[in-house]
Amino acid sequence: MIDLKFPDGAVRSFDRGTTGRAIAESLSKSLAKKAVLIKLDGTLLDLDRPLEEGGALEILTRDAPEALEVIRHDTAHILAEAVQELFPNTQVTIGPSIEDGFYYDFARDEPFSTDDFAKIEAKMKEIVDRDEKIVREVWDRDDAIKHFESIGEAYKAEIIRDLPGTETITMYRHGDAWKDLCRGPHLPSSKFIGKAFKLTKLAGAYWRGDHNNAQLQRIYGTAWATDADLEAYITRIEEAEKRDHRKIGRAMDLFHMQEEGRGMVFWHPKGWQLWRTLEAYMRRRLDDSGYVEVKTPQVLDRSFWEKSGHWDKYRPNMFICETVEGETLSLKPMNCPGHVQIFKVGLRSYKELPMRMAEFGACHRYEPSGSLHGLMRVRGFTQDDAHIFCREDQIVEETEKFVRLTRMIHADLGMETAYINLATRPENRAGSDEFWDKAEGMLAEAARQAGVEVVIAEGDGAFYAPKLDFIVKDAIGREWTCGTLQLDYVLPERLDAEYVAEDGSRQRPVMLHRAILGSFERFIGIMIENYAGKFPIWLAPVQVVIAPITSDANPYAETVAAALRKAGLRVDTDVRNEKINYKVREHSLAKVPVIAVVGRKEAETGEVALRFLGSEGQTILSVADAVARLSAEATPPDLRTRDA
RNA sequence: GCCGCUUUAGCUCAGCCGGUAGAGCACCGCAUUCGUAAUGCGGGGGUCAGGUGUUCGAGUCACCUAAGCGGCACCA
């Protein structure tokens, strides 16, 4: 007998080998009908799995949150089944559930087309209607390999071969014939999968994620417990698409890119205004935080990059040029070696440390063509880069300061630092375990002292040291990696940076590479999506449009504009011969934060009628009051006084 | 870089089975002077991404190239 403890606290004994289904039936007929899985001590199991051990048992129905992942996994399986029914020469490989859905990777000589999706979906729904039993079978390892080889499933055979010998080989059989190697668990039969799924994307993917391996065809889909959830998901995706920075960037006339400059951005006046506002803000924050700003050369000789190690390790990503005199040079892909040169001029004293050297450094990297993506991944970009040269015993304090600064800046820019990834020692690494223990410990401690949650990203560190990556959450809950801090003992060594210590000895400084925005390009892209183009007034390229109602009010509009501009506001006037309705609509769609309407009435009384983006009412103020109010609202967060 | 898809006016898109290219918005002109999300009328605008081929005839079919999009890989 085994003892099972139910969620209500009751403990009952059952025969060893009883199943979740039998237990459910003993509890209630209706529960047995709806039950799809069981959870034993936190582990999900098939409903028909004979139980060998007791424990805390929960019987799950389809609407349990844990069931959703299984629904998605099962949907992947019937996708595979459907594809093999329709396209017999297709081999199956793997098909897991993922966020919002699932995928399945297939090997087939002919390419799939999205035109096939309708046919495949129809077949999947047919399989759901057939209500095929999904049955777990335990197989002998060699039999399983033989089975898959005999039916030409080389990938499945390879998976089994690579499984540890201790692993139980389980197969899941759908109906009479179709089988897939799988760890499970699965739903009891295909009808429980439901039909709230949809195939979404077709993509290439490498076998086992390695580009040296064969390329498979991956079909992505989304799956949900109910049709309403599926609808909600589709709406969510459409909403996210509306925020696409490439669309908004075009509509708001912020920037463009063109064929001759792949991965390079042409910033239009409004986009560049946004950049300048952001850069000015960042510069003030750095000035206030003890940084010094520098500017280093854009192009440097090959010998320089050989010394820094980039020529060896990074050359495929560098833009290299030759001169008529036969020199070979490279555009800088990074700012760090340049900063070390400045550090190295003259003799540095320990009293100068920590030295926080910042640069809005324009870098160029030859990124693989397939990785380019709007402003998010470009080949020419400007980092908000800085290198902190310090002693080892200053690392924790400097890191903590940096974490606090980063959080403040993200908050000012409308995003929350959700957590920090601590990227720890990779497989291939330099340095002793003691070194890594200490380095990882210092970064984790600093982050904790700054009060930010730390999540370990196992093995993601650079080969020479760990790093911190900041994860921010945007307005619709998406996560972005923005901001990084990387410890470096290697470059100072390589480029022979040193300072004179208290005892007169020469010492190596440690370098902290750090960025808060990452690159201006990418960060502006993220900001566009975060705000959906509706920038807060201090960031908006055009803060106020003065819209006269009739041409009589044009001179007055110019007077008002002049008064606002004098207060430092970015103001346009719209004196076109158009109706006020048209002007309001157009500037609202252009996401201008404030429309100031002026007509004959306002011209006489010396007032303006302000209309704020997102609200329909008007606020009538005298010009002086409007100047005071708008300039207060348009003050960047770091310049605000906290009295009002 | 790899796989799939896409590329028609400034933008968003239609264009059937191959028969000489279309809409809305934008733009230009004229009229209209209007009180908070589209005033009316008129006009200009295309080497259908580029190339090669099939055909009497190609936006439409085939192939090549490029870029864009979605993934994969990459992001020392």
Short mmCIF file of C-alpha atoms in Angstrom, two decimals, chain A residues 68-77 95-104 221:
data_model
loop_
_atom_site.label_atom_id
_atom_site.label_comp_id
_atom_site.label_asym_id
_atom_site.label_seq_id
_atom_site.Cartn_x
_atom_site.Cartn_y
_atom_site.Cartn_z
CA LEU A 68 -1.01 24.36 -20.20
CA GLU A 69 2.58 23.40 -20.77
CA VAL A 70 1.50 19.81 -21.33
CA ILE A 71 -1.21 20.94 -23.75
CA ARG A 72 1.49 22.77 -25.71
CA HIS A 73 3.82 19.80 -25.64
CA ASP A 74 1.02 17.54 -26.85
CA THR A 75 0.14 19.98 -29.58
CA ALA A 76 3.74 19.70 -30.77
CA HIS A 77 3.31 15.94 -30.86
CA GLY A 95 9.37 19.35 -30.28
CA PRO A 96 9.20 21.06 -26.91
CA SER A 97 6.74 23.52 -25.44
CA ILE A 98 8.00 27.08 -25.25
CA GLU A 99 6.65 30.39 -24.00
CA ASP A 100 3.16 30.86 -25.47
CA GLY A 101 3.37 27.72 -27.57
CA PHE A 102 5.59 25.07 -29.02
CA TYR A 103 7.72 24.10 -32.00
CA TYR A 104 8.74 20.95 -33.75
CA GLY A 221 2.80 27.31 -33.14
#
